[in-house]
CSV table of C-alpha atoms and ligand atoms in Angstrom, one decimal:
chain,number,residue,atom,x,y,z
A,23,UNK,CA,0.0,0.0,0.0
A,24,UNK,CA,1.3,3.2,-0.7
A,25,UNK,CA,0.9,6.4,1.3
A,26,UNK,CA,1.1,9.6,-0.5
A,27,UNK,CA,0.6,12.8,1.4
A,28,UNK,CA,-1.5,16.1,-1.0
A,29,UNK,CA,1.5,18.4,1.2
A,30,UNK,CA,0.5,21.4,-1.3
A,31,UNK,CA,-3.0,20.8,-0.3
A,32,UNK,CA,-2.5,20.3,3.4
A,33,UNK,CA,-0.5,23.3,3.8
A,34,UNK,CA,-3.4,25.5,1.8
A,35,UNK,CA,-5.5,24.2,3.8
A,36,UNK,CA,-3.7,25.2,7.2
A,37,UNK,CA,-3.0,28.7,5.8
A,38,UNK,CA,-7.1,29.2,5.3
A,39,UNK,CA,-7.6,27.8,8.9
A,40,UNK,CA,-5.2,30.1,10.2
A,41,UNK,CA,-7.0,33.3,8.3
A,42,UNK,CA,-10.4,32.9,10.6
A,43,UNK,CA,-8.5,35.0,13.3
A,44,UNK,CA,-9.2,38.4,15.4
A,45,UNK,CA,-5.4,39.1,15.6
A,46,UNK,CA,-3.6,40.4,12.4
A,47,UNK,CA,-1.4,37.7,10.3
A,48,UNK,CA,0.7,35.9,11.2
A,49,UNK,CA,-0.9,36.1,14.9
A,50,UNK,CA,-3.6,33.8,15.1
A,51,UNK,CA,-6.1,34.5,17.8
A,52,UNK,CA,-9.5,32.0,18.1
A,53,UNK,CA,-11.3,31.8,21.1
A,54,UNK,CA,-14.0,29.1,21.4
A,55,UNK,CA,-17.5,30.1,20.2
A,56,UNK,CA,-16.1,33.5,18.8
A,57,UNK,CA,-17.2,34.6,15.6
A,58,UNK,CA,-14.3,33.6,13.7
A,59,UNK,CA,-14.4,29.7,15.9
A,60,UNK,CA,-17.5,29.4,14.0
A,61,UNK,CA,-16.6,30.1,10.4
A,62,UNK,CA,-13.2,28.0,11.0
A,63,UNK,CA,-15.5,25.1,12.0
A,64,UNK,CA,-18.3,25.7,9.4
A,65,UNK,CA,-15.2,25.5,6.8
A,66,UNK,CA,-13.4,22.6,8.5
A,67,UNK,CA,-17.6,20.9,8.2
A,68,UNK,CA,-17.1,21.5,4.7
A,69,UNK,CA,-13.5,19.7,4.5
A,70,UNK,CA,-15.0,16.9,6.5
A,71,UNK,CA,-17.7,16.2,3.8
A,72,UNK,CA,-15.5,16.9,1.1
A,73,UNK,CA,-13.7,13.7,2.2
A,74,UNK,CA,-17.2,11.8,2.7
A,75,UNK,CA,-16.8,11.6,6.3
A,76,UNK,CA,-20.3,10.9,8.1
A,77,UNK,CA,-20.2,13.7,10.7
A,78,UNK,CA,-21.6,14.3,14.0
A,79,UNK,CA,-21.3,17.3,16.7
A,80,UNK,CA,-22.5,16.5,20.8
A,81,UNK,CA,-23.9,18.9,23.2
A,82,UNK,CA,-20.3,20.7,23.9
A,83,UNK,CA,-19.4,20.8,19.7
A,84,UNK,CA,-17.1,18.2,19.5
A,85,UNK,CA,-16.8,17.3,16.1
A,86,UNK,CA,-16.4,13.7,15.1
A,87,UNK,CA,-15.8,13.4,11.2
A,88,UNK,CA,-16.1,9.4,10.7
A,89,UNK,CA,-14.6,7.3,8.1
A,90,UNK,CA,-16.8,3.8,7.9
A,91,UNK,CA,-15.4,0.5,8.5
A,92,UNK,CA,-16.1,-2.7,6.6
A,93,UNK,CA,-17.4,-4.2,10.5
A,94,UNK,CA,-19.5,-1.5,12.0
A,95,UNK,CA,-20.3,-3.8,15.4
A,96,UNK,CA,-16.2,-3.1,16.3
A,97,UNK,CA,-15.0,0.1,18.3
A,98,UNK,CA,-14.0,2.8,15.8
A,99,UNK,CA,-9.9,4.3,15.8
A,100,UNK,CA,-10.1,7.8,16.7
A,101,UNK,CA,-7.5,10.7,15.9
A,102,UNK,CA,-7.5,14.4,16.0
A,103,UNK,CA,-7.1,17.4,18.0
A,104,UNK,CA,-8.0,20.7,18.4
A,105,UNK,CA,-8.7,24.4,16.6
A,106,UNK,CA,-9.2,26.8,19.2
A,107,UNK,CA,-5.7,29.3,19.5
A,108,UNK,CA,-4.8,31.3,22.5
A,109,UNK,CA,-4.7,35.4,22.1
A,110,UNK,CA,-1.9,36.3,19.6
A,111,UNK,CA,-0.7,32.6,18.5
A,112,UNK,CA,0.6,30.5,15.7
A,113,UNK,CA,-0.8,28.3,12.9
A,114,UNK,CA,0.1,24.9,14.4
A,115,UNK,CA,-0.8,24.1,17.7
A,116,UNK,CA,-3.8,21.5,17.5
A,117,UNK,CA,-4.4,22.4,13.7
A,118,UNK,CA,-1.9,20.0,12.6
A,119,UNK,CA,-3.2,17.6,14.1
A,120,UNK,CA,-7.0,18.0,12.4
A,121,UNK,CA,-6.1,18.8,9.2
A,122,UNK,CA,-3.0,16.3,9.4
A,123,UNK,CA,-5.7,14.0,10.5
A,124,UNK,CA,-8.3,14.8,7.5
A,125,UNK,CA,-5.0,14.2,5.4
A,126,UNK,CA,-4.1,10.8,7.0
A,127,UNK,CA,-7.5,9.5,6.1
A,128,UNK,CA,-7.7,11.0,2.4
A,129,UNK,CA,-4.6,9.9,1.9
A,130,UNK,CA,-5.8,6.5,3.2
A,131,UNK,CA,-8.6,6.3,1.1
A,132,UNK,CA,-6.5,7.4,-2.3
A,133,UNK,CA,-4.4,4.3,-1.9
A,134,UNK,CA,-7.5,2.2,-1.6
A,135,UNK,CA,-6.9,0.7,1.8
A,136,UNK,CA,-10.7,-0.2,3.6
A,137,UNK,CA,-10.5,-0.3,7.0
A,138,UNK,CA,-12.3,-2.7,9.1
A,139,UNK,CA,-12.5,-0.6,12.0
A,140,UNK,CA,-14.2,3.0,11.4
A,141,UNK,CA,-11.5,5.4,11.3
A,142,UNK,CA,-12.9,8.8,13.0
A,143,UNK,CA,-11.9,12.3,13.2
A,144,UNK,CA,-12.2,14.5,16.0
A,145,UNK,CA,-12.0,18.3,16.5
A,146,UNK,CA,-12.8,19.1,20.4
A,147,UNK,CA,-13.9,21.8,21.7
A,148,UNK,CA,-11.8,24.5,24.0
A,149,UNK,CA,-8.5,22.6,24.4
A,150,UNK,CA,-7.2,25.9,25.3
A,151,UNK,CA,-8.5,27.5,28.5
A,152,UNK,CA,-8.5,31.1,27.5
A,153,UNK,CA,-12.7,31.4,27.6
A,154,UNK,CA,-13.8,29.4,30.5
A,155,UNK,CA,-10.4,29.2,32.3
A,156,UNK,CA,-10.3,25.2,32.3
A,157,UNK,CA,-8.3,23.7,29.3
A,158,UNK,CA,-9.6,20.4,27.6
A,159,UNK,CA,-13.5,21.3,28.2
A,160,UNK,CA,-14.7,19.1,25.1
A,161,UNK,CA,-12.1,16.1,25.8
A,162,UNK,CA,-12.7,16.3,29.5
A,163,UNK,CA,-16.6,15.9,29.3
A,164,UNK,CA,-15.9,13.2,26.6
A,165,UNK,CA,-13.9,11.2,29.2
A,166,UNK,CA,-16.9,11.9,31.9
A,167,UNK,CA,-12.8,13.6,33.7
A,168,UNK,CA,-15.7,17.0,34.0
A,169,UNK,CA,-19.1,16.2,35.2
A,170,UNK,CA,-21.7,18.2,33.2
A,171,UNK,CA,-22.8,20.2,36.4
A,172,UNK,CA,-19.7,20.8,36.9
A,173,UNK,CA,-19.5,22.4,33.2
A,174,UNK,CA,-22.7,23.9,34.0
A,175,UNK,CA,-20.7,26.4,36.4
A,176,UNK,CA,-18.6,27.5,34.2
A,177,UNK,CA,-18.7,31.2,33.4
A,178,UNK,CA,-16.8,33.5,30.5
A,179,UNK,CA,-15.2,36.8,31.3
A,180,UNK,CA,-18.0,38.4,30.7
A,181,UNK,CA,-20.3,36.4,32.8
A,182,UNK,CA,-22.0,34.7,30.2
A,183,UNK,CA,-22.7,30.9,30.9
A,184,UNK,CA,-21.5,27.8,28.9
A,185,UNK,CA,-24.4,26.5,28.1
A,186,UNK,CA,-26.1,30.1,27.3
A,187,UNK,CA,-22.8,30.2,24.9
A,188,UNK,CA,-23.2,26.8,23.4
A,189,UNK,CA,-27.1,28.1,22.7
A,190,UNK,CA,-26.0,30.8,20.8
A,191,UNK,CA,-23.6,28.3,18.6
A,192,UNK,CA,-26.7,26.8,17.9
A,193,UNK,CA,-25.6,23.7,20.0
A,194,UNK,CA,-28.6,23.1,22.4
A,195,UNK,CA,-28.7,19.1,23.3
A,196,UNK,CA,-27.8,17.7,26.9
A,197,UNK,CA,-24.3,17.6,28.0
A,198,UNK,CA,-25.3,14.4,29.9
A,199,UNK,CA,-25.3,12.8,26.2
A,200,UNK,CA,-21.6,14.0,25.7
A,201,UNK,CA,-19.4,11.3,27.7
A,202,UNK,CA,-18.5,8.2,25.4
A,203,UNK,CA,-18.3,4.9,26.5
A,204,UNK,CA,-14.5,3.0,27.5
A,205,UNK,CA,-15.0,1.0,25.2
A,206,UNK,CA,-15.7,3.7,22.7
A,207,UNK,CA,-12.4,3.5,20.5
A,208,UNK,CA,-9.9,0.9,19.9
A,209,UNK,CA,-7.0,3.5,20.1
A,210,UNK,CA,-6.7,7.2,20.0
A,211,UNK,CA,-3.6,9.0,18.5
A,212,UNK,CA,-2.8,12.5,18.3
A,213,UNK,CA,-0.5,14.6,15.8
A,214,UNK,CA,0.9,17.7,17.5
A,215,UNK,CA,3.8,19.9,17.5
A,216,UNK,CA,6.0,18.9,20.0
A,217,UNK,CA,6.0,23.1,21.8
A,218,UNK,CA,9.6,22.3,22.8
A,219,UNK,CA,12.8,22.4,21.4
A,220,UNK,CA,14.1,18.8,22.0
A,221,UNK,CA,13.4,17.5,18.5
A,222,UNK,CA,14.9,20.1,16.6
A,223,UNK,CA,18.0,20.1,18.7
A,224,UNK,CA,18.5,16.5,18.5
A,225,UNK,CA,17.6,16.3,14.8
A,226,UNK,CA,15.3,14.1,15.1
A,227,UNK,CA,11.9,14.2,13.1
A,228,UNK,CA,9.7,12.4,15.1
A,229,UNK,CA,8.4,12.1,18.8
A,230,UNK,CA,6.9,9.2,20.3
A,231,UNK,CA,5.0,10.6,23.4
A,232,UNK,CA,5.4,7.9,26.7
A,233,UNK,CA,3.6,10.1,29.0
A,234,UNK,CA,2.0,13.4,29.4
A,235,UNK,CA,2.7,15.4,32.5
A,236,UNK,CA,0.5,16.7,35.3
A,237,UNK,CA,-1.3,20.4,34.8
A,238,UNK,CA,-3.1,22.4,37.8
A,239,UNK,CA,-4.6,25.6,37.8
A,240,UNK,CA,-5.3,27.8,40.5
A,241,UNK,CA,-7.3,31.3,40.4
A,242,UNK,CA,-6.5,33.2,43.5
A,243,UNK,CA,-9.0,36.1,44.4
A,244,UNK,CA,-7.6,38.8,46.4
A,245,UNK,CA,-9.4,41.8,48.3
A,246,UNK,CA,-8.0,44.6,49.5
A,247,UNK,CA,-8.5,48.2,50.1
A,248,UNK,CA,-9.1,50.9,47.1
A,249,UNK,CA,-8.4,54.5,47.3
A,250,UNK,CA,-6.9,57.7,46.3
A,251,UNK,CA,-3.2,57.2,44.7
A,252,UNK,CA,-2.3,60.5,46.4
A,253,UNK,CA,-4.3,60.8,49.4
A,254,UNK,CA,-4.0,57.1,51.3
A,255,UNK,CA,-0.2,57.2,52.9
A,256,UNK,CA,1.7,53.9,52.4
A,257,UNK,CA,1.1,52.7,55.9
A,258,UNK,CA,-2.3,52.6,55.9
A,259,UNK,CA,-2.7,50.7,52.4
A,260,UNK,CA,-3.8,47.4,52.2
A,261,UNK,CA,-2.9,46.8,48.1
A,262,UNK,CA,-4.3,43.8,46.3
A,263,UNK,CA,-2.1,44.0,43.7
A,264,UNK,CA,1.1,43.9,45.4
A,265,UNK,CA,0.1,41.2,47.1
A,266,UNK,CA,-1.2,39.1,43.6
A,267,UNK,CA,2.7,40.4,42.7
A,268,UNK,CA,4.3,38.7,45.6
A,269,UNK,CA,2.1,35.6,45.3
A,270,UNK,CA,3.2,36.0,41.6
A,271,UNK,CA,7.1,35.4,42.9
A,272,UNK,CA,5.9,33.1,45.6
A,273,UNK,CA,5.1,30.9,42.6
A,274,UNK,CA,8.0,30.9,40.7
A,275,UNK,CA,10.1,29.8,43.9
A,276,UNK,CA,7.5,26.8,44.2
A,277,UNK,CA,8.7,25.2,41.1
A,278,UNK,CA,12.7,26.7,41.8
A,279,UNK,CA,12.7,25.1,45.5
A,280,UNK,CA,12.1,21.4,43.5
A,281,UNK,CA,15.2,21.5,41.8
A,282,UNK,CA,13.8,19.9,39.3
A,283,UNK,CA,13.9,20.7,35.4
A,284,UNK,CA,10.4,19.3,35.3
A,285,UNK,CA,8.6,21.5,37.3
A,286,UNK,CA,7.3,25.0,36.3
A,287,UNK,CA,4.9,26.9,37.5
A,288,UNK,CA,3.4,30.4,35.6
A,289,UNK,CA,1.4,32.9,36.4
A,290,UNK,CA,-0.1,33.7,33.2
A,291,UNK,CA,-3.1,36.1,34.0
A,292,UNK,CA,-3.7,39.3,36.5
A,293,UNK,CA,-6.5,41.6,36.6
A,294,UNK,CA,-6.5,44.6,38.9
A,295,UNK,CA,-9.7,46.5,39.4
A,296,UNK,CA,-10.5,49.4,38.9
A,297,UNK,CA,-7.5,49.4,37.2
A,298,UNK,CA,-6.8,53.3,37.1
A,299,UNK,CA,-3.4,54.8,37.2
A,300,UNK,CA,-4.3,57.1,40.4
A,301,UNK,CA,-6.3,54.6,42.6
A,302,UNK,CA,-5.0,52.1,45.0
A,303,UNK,CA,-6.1,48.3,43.4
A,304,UNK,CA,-8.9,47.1,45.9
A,305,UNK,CA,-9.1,44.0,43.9
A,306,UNK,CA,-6.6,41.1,42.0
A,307,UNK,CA,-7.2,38.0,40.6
A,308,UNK,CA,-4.4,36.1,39.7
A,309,UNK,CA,-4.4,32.4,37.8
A,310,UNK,CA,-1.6,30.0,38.0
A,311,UNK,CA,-0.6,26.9,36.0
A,312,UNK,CA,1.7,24.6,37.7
A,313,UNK,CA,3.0,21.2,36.0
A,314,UNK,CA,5.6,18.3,37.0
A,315,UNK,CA,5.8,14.9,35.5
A,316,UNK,CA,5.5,13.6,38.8
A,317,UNK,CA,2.9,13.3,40.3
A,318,UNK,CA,3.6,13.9,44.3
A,319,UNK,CA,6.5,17.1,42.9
A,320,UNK,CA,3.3,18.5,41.6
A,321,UNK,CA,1.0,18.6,44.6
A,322,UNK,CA,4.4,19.5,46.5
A,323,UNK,CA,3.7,22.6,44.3
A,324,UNK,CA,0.5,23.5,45.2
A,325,UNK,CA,0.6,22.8,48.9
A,326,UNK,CA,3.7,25.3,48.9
A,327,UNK,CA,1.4,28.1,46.4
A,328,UNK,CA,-1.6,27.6,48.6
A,329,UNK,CA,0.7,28.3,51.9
A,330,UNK,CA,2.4,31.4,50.6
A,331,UNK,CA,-1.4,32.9,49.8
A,332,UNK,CA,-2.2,32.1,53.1
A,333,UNK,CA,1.2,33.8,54.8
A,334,UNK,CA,0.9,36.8,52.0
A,335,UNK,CA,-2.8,37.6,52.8
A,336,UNK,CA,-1.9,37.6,56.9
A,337,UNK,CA,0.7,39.9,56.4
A,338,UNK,CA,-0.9,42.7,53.9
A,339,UNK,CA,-4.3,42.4,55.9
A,340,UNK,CA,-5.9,41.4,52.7
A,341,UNK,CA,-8.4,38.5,52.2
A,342,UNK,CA,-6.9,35.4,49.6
A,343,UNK,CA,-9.8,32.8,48.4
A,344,UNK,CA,-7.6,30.3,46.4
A,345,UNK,CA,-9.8,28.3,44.0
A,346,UNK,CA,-8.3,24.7,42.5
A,347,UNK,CA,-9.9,25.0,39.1
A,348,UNK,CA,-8.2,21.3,38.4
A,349,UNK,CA,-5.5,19.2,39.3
A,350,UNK,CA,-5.0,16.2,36.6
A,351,UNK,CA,-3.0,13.0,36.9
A,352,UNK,CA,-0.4,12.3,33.9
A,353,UNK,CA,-0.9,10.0,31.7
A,354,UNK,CA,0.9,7.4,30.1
A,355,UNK,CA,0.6,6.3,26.8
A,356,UNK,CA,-0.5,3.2,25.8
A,357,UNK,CA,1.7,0.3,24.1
A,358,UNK,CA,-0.5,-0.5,21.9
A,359,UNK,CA,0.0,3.2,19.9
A,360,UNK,CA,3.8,3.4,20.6
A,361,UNK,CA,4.3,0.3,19.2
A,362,UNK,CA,2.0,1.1,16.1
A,363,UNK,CA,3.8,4.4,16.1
A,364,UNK,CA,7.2,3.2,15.7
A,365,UNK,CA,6.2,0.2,13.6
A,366,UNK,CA,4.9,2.7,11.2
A,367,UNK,CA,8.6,4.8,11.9
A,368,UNK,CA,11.0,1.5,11.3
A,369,UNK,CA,8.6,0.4,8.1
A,370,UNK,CA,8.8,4.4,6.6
A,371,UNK,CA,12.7,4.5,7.5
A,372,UNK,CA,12.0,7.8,9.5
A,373,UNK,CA,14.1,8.3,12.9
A,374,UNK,CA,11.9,8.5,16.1
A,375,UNK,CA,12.6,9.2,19.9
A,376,UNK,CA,10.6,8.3,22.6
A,377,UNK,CA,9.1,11.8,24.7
A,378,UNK,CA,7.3,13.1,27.7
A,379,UNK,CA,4.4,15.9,26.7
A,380,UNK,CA,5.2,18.7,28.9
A,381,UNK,CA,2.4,20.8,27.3
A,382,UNK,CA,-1.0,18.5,28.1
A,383,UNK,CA,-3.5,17.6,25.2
A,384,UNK,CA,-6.9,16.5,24.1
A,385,UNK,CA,-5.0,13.1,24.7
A,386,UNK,CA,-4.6,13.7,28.7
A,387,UNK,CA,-8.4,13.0,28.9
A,388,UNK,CA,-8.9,10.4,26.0
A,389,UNK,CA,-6.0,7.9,27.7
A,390,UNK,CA,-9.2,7.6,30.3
A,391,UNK,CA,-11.1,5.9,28.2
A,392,UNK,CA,-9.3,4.5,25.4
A,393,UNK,CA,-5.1,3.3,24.6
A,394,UNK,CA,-4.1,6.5,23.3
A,395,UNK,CA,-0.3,7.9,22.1
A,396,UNK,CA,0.9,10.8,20.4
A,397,UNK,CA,3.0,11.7,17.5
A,398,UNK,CA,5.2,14.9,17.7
A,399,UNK,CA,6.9,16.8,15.1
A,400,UNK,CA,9.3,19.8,15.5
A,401,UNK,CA,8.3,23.0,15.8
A,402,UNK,CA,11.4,25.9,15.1
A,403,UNK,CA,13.3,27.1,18.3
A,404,UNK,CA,11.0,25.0,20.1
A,405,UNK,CA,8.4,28.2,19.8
A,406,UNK,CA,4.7,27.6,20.2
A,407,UNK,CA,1.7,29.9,21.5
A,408,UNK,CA,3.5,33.1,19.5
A,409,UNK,CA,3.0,34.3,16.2
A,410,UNK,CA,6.2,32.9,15.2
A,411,UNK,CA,5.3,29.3,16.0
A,412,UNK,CA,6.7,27.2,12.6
A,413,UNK,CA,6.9,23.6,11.8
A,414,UNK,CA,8.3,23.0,8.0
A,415,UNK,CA,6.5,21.0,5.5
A,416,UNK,CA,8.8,18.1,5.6
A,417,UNK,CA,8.2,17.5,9.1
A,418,UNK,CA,4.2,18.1,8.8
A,419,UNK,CA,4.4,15.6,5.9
A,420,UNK,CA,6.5,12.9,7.8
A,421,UNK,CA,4.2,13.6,11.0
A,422,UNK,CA,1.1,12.7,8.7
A,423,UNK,CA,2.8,10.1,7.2
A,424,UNK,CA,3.3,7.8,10.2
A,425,UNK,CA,0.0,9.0,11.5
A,426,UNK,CA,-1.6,7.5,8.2
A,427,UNK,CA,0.5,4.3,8.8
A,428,UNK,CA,-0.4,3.7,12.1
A,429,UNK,CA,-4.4,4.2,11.7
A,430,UNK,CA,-4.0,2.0,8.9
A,431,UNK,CA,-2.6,-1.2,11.4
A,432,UNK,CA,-5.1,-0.1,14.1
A,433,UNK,CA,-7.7,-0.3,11.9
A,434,UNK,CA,-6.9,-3.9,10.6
B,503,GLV,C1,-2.0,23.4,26.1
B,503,GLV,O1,-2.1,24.3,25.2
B,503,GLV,C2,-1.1,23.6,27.2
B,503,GLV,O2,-1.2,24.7,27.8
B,503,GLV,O3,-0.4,22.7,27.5
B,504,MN,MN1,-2.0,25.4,22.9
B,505,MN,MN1,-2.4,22.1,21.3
């Protein structure tokens, strides 16, 4: 059987997707449910049926794009990933690996293979956390890892509800009917860029993911005292920001004091209210992400955050609600992918290393319920959520490449 990849086509098809933005090329902003979300999934629908996939969208607008198999009682292969972009990003996070995905499959069916499992496509929804401040929302529910009144708390920036967004996307079934069964798919695999610069550096074209490491977020409310920039002397202020700024540093030693290479810890967002150059912040919120592959380094992390909140709030007189928004387990990938992964590698000829994920993925949440692995490709100076994010057409082609070959054994 032989496996040719439409690159031309691919890589046309990942500059349109990257056009439905609100930031300027080549800064690629797409927040779920936006305006331009939309039209990049009502183009990505037209892809999908372009190919003759059967397709289907649940209650959260997960998008499953299915290829049919000759035995339709036996549990499908699933593959894909996500199209939702962070403020002021690249082309290639999650995109590759849907319209690398699409590609596997046309390719697929070009070279006549016919599957006897169903080969399906999926594009979920939110993998980034920018809207509702919890990354992985469509995967998550998928998994049953989010329970749907859980989801049902969930708020935007402006107050708005998911479900009254998912309404106004026109989605408006139950997100009880979201969660798939375990027995669901046969095997999940996932074709990302690898966000790191190990690949590159080693010169090696393709990453086979073991394990994926564990992600926490915290949001940490803080209320203090407002008032007059001039008026209030220094002794008397009680300043919410400074304190969200020491909490900020108290972080960053949290993942220093591990000594470990594998734990970081960010804080990626602060608002101050009222936010006026000549009045005292009354109010902060702060929102930390804090990672380790291991497990118990992790929790060592937040035990340390939540106790420098506490100490931080005592001493500017200021009142600290910390809020765990989640804490996830890692994941490890399962044999049955990393051996169909570097099958496909050794029967292709292309070098492979095996990987940890330090970035988490749609496939954190799918290794709940189904063997699941991931394919990474390089990405230049290791660069990803920037405009500059960049992953050559060689490497996209080889990356769809093995994908192709491995959905092909896994659906045997
Ligand atoms: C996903 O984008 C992550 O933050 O790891
Ligand atoms: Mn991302
Ligand atoms: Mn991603």
């Amino acid at each position: 059987m032989e496996i040719t990849i439409e690159l031309s086509r691919l890589l046309n098809e990942l500059e349109t997707l990257a056009s439905f933005s609100d930031a300027p090329a080549p800064a690629v902003t797409r927040v779920v449910f936006s305006a331009q979300d939309l039209a990049a999934r009502a183009y990505l629908h037209k892809l999908f049926c372009e190919a003759q996939l059967k397709l289907r969208t649940d209650a959260v607008g997960n998008t499953f794009a299915r290829w049919a198999g000759a035995d339709p009682n036996v549990p499908a292969v699933g593959t894909g990933s996500h199209t939702d972009a962070v403020p002021h990003a690249g082309r290639y996070d999650g995109t590759v690996g849907v319209l690398g995905g699409l590609e596997a499959i046309r390719a697929l069916q070009r070279s006549g293979f016919r599957p006897r499992r169903s080969i399906e496509l999926l594009a979920f929804t939110s993998e980034e956390p920018t809207r509702f401040g919890i990354g992985c929302l469509g995967s998550r529910l998928l998994s049953g890892t989010l329970s749907p009144e859980s989801a049902r708390q969930l708020k935007d920036s402006d107050g708005k509800s998911l479900e009254e967004v998912l309404r106004q996307a026109g989605l408006d079934g139950s997100l009880e009917d979201v969660r798939l069964a375990n027995q669901f798919y046969h095997g999940f695999v996932e074709l990302h860029i690898e966000q790191g610069p190990l690949l590159e550096r080693k010169g090696i074209p393709i990453g086979i993911v073991t394990a994926i490491a564990a992600p926490a977020t915290f949001r940490v409310r803080i209320e203090g005292s407002g008032g007059h920039a001039g008026a209030v002397l220094m002794p008397d202020r009680r300043d919410a920001f400074l304190a969200a700024a020491e909490i900020a540093l108290a972080v960053e030693s949290a993942a220093k004091d591990t000594r470990s290479a594998d734990s970081v810890a960010t804080t990626g967002v602060c608002s101050v209210f009222p936010g006026a150059v000549n009045s005292i912040p009354s109010r902060a919120v702060v929102e930390i992400d804090v990672r380790d592959t291991d497990l118990a380094r992790r929790d060592g992390m937040l035990s340390a955050i939540r106790a420098a909140c506490e100490a931080i709030g005592a001493k500017r007189q200021v009142r600290v609600e910390v809020d765990l928004i989640n804490a996830d387990a890692p994941a490890q990938a399962s044999p049955l992918i990393t051996e169909a992964l570097s099958a496909s590698c050794q029967a292709l000829g292309i070098e492979f290393m095996p990987m940890v994920s330090r970035a988490y993925h749609d496939s954190l949440f799918l290794s709940r319920i189904a063997p699941t692995g991931m394919i990474f490709i390089p990405c230049r100076n290791g660069v990803s959520h920037r405009p500059d994010e960049y992953a050559s057409p060689e490497d996209i082609k080889r990356g769809v490449q093995v994908l192709a070959s491995a959905l092909a054994q896994l659906a045997q």
